[in-house]
Coordinates of C-alpha atoms (C1' of nucleotides) in Angstrom, one line a residue:
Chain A
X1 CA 112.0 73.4 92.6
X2 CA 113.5 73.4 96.1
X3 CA 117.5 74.5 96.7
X4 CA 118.4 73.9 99.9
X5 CA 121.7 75.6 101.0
X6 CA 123.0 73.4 103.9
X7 CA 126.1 75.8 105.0
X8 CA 124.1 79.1 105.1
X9 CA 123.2 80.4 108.4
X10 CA 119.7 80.5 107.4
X11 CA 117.7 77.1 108.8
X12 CA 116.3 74.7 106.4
X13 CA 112.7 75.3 107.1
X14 CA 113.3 78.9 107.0
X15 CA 115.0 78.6 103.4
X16 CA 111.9 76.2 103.0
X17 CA 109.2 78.9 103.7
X18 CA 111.0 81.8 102.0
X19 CA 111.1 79.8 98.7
X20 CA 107.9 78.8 98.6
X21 CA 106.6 82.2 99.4
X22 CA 108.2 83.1 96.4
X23 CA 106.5 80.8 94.6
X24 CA 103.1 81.5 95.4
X25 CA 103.2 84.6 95.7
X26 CA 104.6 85.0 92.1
X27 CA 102.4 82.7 90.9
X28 CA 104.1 80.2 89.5
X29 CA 102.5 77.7 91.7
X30 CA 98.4 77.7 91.3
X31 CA 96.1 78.2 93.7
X32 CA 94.6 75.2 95.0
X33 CA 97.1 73.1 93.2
X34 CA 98.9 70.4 95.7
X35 CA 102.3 70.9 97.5
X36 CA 104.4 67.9 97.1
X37 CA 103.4 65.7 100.4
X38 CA 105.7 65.9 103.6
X39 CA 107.4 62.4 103.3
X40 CA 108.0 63.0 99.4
X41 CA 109.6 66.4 99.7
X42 CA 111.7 65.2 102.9
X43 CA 113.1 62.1 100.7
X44 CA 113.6 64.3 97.7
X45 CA 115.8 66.8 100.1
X46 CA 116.9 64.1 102.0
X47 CA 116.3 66.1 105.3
X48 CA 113.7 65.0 107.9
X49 CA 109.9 65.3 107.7
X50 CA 109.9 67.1 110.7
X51 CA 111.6 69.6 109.3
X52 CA 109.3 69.8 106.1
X53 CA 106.5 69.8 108.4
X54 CA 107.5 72.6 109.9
X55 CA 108.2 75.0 107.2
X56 CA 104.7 73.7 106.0
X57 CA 103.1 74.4 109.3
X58 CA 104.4 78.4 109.4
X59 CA 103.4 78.5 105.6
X60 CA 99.8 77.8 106.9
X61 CA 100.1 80.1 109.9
X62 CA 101.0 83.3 107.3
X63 CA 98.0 81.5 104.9
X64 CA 100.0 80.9 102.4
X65 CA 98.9 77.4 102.1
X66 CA 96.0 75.4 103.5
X67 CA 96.1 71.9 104.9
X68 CA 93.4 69.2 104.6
X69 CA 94.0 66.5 107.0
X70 CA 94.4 63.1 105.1
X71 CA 95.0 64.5 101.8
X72 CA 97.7 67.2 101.3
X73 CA 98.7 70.5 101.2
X74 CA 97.2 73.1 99.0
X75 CA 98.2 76.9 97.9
X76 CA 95.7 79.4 99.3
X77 CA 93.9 81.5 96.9
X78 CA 95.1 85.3 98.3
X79 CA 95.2 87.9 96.1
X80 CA 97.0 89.8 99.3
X81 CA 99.9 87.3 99.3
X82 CA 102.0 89.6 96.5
X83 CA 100.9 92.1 97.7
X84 CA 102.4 90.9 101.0
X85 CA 105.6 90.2 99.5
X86 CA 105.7 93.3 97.6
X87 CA 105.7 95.3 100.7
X88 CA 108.3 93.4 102.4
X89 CA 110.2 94.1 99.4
X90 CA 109.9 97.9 99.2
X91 CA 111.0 98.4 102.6
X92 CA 114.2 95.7 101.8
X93 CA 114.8 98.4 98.9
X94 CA 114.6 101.3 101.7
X95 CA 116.8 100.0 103.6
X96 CA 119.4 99.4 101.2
X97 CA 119.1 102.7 99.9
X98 CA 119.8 104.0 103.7
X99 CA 123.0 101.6 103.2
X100 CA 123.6 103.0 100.3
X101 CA 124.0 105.8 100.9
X102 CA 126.2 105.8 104.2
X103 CA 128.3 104.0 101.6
X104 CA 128.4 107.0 99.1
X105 CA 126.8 105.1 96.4
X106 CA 124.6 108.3 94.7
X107 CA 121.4 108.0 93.7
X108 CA 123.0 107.9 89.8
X109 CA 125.1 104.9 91.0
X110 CA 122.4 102.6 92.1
X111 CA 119.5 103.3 89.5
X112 CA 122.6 102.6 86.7
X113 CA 123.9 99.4 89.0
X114 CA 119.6 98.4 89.2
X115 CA 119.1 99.2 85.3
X116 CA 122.1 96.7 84.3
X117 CA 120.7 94.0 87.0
X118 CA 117.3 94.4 85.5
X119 CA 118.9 93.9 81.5
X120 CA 121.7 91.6 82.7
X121 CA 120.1 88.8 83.1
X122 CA 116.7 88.6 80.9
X123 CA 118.8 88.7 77.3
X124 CA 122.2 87.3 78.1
X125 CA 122.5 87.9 73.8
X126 CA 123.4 90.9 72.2
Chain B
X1 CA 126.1 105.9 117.8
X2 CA 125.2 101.9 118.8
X3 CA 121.1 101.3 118.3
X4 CA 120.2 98.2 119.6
X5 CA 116.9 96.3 118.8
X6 CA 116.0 94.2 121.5
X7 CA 113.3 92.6 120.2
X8 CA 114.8 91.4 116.6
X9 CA 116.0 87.9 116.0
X10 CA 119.3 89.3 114.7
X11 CA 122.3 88.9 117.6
X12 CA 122.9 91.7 119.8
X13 CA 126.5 91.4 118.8
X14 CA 126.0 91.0 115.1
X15 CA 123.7 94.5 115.5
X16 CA 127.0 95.6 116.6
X17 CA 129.1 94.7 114.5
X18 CA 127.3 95.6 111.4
X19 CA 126.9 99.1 112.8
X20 CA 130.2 99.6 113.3
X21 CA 131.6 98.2 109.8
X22 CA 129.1 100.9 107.9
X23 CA 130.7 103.7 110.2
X24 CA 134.4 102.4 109.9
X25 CA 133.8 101.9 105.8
X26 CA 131.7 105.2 105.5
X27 CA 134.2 107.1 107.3
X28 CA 132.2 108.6 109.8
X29 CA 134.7 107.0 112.2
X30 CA 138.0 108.3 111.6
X31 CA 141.2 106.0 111.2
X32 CA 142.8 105.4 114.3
X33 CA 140.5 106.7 116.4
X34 CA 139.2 104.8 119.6
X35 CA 136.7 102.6 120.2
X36 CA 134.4 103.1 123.3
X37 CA 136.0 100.3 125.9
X38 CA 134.4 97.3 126.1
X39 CA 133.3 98.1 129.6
X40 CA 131.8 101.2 128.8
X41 CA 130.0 100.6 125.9
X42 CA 128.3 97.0 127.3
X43 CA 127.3 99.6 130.2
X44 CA 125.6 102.2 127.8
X45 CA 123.4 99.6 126.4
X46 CA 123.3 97.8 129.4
X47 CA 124.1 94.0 127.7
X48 CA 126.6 91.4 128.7
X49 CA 130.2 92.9 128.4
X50 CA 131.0 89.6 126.4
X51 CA 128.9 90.4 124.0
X52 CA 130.8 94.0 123.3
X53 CA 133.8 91.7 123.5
X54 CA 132.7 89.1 121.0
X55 CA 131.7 92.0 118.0
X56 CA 135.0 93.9 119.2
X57 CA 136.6 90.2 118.2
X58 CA 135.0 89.5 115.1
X59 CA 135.8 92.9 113.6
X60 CA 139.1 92.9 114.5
X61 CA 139.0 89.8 112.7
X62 CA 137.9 91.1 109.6
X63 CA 140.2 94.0 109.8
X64 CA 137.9 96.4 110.3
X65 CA 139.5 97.5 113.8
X66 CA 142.8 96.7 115.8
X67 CA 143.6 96.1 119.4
X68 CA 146.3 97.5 121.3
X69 CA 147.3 95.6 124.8
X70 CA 146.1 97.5 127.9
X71 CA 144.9 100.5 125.9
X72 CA 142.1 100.0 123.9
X73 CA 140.6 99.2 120.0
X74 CA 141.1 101.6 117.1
X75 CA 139.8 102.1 113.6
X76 CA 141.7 100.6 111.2
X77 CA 143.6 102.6 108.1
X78 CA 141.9 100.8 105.1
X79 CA 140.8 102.2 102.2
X80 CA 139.6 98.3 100.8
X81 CA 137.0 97.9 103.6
X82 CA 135.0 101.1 101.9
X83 CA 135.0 98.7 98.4
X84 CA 134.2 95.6 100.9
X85 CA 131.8 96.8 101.9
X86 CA 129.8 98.2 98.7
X87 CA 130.7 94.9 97.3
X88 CA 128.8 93.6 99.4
X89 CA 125.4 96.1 99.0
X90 CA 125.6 95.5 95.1
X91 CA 125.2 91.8 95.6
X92 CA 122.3 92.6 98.0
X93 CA 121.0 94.5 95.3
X94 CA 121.7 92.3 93.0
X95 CA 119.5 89.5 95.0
X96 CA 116.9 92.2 95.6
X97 CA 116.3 92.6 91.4
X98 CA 116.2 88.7 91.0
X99 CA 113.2 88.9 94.0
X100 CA 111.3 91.9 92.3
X101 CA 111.5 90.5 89.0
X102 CA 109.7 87.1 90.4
X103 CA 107.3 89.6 92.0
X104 CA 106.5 91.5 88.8
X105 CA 107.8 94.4 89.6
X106 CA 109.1 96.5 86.8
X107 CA 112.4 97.8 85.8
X108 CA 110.5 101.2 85.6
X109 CA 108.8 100.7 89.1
X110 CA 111.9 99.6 90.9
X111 CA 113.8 102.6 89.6
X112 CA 111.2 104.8 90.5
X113 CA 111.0 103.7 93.6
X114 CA 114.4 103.5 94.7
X115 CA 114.8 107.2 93.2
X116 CA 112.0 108.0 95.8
X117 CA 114.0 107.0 98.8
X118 CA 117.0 108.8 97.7
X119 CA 115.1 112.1 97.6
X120 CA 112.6 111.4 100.2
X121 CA 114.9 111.4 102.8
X122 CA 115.8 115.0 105.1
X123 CA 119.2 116.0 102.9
X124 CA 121.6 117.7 105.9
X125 CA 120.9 121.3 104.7
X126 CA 123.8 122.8 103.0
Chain C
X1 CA 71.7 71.1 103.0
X2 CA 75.2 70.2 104.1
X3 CA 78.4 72.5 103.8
X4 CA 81.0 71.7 103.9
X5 CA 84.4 73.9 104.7
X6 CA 87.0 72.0 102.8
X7 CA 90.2 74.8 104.3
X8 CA 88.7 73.9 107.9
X9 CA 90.9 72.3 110.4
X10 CA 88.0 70.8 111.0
X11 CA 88.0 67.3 109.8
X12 CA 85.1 66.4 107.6
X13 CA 83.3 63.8 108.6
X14 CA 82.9 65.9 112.3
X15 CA 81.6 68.8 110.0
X16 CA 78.9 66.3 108.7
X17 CA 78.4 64.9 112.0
X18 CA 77.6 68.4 113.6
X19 CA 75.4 69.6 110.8
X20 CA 73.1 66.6 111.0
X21 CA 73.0 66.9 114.6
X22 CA 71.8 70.3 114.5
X23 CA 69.4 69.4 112.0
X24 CA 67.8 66.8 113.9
X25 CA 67.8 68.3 117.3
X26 CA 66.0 71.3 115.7
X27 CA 63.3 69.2 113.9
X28 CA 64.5 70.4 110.5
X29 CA 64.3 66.2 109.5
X30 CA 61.6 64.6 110.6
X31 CA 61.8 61.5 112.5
X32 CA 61.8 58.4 110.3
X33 CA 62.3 60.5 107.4
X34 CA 65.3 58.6 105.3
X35 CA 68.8 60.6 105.3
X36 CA 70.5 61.1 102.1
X37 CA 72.1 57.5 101.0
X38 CA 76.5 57.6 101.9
X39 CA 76.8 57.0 98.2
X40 CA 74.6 60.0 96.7
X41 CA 76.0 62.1 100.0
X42 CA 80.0 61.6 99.1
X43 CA 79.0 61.6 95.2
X44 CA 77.2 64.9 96.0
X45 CA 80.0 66.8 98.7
X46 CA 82.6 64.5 96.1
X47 CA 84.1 63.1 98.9
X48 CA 85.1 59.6 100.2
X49 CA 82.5 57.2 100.8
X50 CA 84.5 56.1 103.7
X51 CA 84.3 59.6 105.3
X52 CA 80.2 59.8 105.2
X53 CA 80.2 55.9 106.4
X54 CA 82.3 56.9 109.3
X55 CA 80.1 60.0 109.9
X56 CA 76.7 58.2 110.1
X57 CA 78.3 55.8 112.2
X58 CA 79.0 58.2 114.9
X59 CA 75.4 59.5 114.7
X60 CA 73.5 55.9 115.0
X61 CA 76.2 55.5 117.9
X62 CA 74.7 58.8 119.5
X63 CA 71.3 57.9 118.6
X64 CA 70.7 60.8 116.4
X65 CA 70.2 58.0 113.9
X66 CA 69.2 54.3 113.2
X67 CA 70.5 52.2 109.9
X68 CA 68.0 49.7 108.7
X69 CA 70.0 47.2 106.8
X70 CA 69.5 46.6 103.5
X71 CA 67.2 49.9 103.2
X72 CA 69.1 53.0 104.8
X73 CA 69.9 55.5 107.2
X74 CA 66.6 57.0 109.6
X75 CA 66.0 60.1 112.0
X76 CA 65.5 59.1 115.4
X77 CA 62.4 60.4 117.6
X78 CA 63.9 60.8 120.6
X79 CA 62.7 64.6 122.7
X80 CA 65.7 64.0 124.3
X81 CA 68.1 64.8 121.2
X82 CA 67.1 68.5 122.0
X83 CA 67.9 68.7 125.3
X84 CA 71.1 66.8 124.9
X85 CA 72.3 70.0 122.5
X86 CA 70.9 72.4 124.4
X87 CA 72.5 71.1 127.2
X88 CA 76.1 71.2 125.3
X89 CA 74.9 75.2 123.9
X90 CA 74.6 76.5 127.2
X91 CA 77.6 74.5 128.6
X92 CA 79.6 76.5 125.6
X93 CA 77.6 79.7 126.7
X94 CA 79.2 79.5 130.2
X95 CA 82.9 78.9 128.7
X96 CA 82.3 82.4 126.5
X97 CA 81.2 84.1 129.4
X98 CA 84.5 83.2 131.2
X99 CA 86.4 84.5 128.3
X100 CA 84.3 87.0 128.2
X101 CA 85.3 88.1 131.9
X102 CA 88.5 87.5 131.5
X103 CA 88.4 89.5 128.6
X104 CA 87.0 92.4 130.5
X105 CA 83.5 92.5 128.5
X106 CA 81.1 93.4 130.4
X107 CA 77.7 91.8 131.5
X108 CA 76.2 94.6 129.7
X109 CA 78.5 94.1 126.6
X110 CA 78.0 90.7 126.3
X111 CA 74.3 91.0 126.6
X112 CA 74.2 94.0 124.2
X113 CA 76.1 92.3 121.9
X114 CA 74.3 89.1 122.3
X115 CA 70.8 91.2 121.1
X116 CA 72.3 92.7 118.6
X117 CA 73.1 89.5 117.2
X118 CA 69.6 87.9 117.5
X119 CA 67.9 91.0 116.3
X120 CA 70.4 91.6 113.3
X121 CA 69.6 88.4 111.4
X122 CA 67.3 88.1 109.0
X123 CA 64.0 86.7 110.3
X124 CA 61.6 84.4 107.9
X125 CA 59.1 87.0 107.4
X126 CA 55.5 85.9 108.9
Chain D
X1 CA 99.5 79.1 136.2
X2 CA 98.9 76.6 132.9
X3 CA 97.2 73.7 133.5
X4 CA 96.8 71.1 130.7
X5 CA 94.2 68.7 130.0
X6 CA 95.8 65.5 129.0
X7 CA 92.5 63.6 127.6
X8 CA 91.7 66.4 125.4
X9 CA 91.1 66.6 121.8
X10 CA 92.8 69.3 121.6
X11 CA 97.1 69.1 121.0
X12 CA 98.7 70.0 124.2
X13 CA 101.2 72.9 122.6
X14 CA 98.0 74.8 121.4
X15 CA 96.5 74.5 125.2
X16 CA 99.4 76.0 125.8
X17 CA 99.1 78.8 123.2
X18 CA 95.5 79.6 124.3
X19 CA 96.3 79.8 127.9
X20 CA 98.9 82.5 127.2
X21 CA 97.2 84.3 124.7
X22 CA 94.2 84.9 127.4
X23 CA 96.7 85.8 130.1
X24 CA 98.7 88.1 127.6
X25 CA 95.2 89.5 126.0
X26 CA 93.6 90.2 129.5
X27 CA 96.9 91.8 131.1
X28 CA 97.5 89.1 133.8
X29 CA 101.0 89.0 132.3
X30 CA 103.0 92.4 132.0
X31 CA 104.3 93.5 129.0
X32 CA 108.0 93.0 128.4
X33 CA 107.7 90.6 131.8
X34 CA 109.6 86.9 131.4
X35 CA 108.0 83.6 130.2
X36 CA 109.1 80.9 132.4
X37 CA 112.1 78.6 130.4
X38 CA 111.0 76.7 128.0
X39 CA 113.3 73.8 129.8
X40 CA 111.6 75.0 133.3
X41 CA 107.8 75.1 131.7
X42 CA 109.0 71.6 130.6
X43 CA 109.6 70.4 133.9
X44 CA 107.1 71.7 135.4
X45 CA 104.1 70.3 133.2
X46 CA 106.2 66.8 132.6
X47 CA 106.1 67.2 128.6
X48 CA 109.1 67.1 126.1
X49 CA 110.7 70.6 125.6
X50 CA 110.0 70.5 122.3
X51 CA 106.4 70.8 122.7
X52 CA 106.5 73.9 125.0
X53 CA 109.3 75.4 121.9
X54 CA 106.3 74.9 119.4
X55 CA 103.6 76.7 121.7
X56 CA 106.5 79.3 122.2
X57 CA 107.2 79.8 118.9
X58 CA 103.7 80.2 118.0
X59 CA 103.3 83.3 120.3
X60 CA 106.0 84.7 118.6
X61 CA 104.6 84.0 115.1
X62 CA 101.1 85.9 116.1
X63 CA 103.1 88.5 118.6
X64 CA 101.7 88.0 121.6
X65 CA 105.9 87.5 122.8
X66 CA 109.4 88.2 121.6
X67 CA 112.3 86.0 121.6
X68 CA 115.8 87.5 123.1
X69 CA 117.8 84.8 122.2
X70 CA 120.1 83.4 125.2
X71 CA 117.7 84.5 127.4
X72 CA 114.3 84.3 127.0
X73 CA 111.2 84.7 126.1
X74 CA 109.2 87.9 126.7
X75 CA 105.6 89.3 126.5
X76 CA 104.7 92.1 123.8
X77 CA 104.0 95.5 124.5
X78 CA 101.1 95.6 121.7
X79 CA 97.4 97.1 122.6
X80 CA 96.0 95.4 119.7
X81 CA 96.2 91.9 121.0
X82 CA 93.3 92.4 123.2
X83 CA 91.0 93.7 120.2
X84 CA 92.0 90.7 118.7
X85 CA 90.9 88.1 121.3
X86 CA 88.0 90.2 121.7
X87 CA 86.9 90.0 117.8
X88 CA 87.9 86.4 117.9
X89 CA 85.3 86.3 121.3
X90 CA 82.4 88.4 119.4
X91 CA 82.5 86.4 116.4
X92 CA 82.5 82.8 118.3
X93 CA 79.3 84.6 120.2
X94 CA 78.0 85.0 117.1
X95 CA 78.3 81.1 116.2
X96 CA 76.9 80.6 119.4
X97 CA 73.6 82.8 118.8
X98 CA 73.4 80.8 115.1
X99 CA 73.0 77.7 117.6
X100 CA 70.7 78.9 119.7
X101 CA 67.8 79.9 117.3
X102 CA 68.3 76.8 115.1
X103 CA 67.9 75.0 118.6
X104 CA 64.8 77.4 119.3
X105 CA 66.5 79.3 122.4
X106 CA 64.7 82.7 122.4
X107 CA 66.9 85.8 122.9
X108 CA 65.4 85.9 126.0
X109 CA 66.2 83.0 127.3
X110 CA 69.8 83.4 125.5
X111 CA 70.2 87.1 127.5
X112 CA 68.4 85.2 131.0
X113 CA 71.1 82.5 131.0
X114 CA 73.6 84.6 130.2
X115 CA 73.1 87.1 132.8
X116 CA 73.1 84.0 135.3
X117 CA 76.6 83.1 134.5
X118 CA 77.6 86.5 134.8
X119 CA 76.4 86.3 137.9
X120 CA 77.1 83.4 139.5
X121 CA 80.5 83.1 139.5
X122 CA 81.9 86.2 141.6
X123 CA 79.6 86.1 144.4
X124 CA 79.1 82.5 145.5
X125 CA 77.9 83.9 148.7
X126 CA 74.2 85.7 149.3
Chain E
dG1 C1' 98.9 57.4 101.7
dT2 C1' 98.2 62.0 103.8
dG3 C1' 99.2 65.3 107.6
dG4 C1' 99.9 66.1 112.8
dT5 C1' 101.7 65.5 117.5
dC6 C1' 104.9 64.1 120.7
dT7 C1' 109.1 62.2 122.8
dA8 C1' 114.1 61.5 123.3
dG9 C1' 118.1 63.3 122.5
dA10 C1' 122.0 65.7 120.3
dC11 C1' 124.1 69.9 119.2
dC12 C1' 124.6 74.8 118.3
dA13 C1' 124.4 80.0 119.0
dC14 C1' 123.9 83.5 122.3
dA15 C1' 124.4 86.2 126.6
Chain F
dG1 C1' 121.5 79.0 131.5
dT2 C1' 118.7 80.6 127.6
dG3 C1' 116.4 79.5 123.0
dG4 C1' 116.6 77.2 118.4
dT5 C1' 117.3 73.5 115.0
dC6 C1' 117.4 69.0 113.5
dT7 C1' 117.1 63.9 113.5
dA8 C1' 115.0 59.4 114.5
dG9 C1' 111.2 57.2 115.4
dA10 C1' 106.6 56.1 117.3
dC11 C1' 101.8 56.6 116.9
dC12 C1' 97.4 58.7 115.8
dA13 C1' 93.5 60.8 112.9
dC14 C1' 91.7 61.2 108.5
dA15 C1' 90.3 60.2 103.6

DNA sequence: GTGGTCTAGACCACA
DNA sequence: GTGGTCTAGACCACA
């Protein structure tokens, strides 16, 4: 459920939060439905607890989860959460339009280059 | 030409360098034309000269400039840092589809959108 | 009669503990009368049995309480319950003002606000 | 300028987070002025770095202070931070009313007291 | 068993 | 010198 990439730049918590995030906010993990526990996830990684505890801990600060002391972790119910994510996304999208367009892409160039992404990957038939 | 954004948690010198690689690949900086000095420039945004020097290093390293002993740094002549470099922005895009889809949102919306930023921005009046 | 905030970082069994408090100081139980039994309580909230044990312990050990064994858990009738919270209430009153100051509100603010607050509620028509 | 209490309930990193949030909120610290080190804060209250890095990085998280890294962290030029701590203050004076009328303080008696510690602090004199 | 706090200490990136 | 990440390990509170 969890990739971590141990040469990239980005910290393990970080990579931590981002994925979960994703998760939740897409749904695929139910609200109120348990996180897997600190000690389990760090063995299952094999990284240190610390570490788990902290993505868990900034996952609570943006409400993205909620913690009950002596039993778990749980995903907050938050309709905003997408919404959340959705946002961050658009403005990802603006900027790489501004980049685009420095580059000389043209407006035809990325909406064709975004339509095959979209297709490429859903039907890999046909 | 250099915007620096003090407060983000990207490096000063990677703001730098990224700068300059979209103006060296987009042409706005013309082949073989001169860098500000490494003096001058850490004194226009008033930051730690090796900081200036570190970006200058790195994108010599990636070809993107070239130094010249006791005169200055130049843009490279290289038509494949232009391709590099959109490369690069159609694998970003190509992460940003895989993140909409998990947020729902539409081949039809992300179009639309992204069709939106290409016009909403001022066009330099011809 | 109890609530209980299961997303609170406050632990349970304190949320128990302050709620009976409360509810005793205040007269709301009468003294002698018998407190719900810790099995029909945790049933009830559906929580540990451990956690309500631990919480009526706390409140015979601040004599909010007595246990008869064999029988059940009793309100105390002790005046001096009252006092003892009101004490604590107007001990937290002079922390807010201190925020308050540093805060810059106002004595007129706080008091203001502090009216509107005591007028705003609901009041058990007589 | 922070002073910790090493017998409270309450973790020492978020202590430290309240302290600063109070002295950002109020103004006692000037925007874009310099945190002490987190290695000199260290010191100075005799607790592991780490701890002071945690409270740090929970100011960043909520924006009361940015992070430059290699040197330092600074306070946030943001007006809103002050509404916030005073919304955090009415609501908590809110709770406090809710206490007072189940205890059976009048609001006179709630407005008389509160007027005393208003009072009382800034002229000891007279 | 569950999360949470804290220390000690290493090591890296950045300016 | 500055912050940031991570590990190892202890110890506590809670259910």
């Amino acid at each position: 459920m969890i990739i971590i990439d141990y040469q990239s730049r980005k910290p393990i918590y970080e990579q931590i939060v981002e994925r979960f995030e994703l998760l939740i906010a897409s749904g695929a993990l139910d609200p109120d439905s348990q996180l897997p526990s600190v000690r389990a996830l760090a063995m299952n990684l094999s990284i240190n607890p610390n570490t788990i505890q902290k993505a868990y801990a900034m996952l609570e600060e943006e409400g993205y989860i909620y913690s009950v002391k002596g039993k778990g972790n749980y995903v907050s119910r938050d309709a905003r959460l997408l919404q959340r994510q959705q946002q961050s996304f658009y403005r990802s999208m603006g900027d790489l339009v501004e980049k685009g367009k420095l580059l000389g892409v043209t407006k035809e160039e990325f909406v064709g280059e975004a339509e095959k992404f979209y297709e490429g990957e859903e039907e890999p038939d046909d």
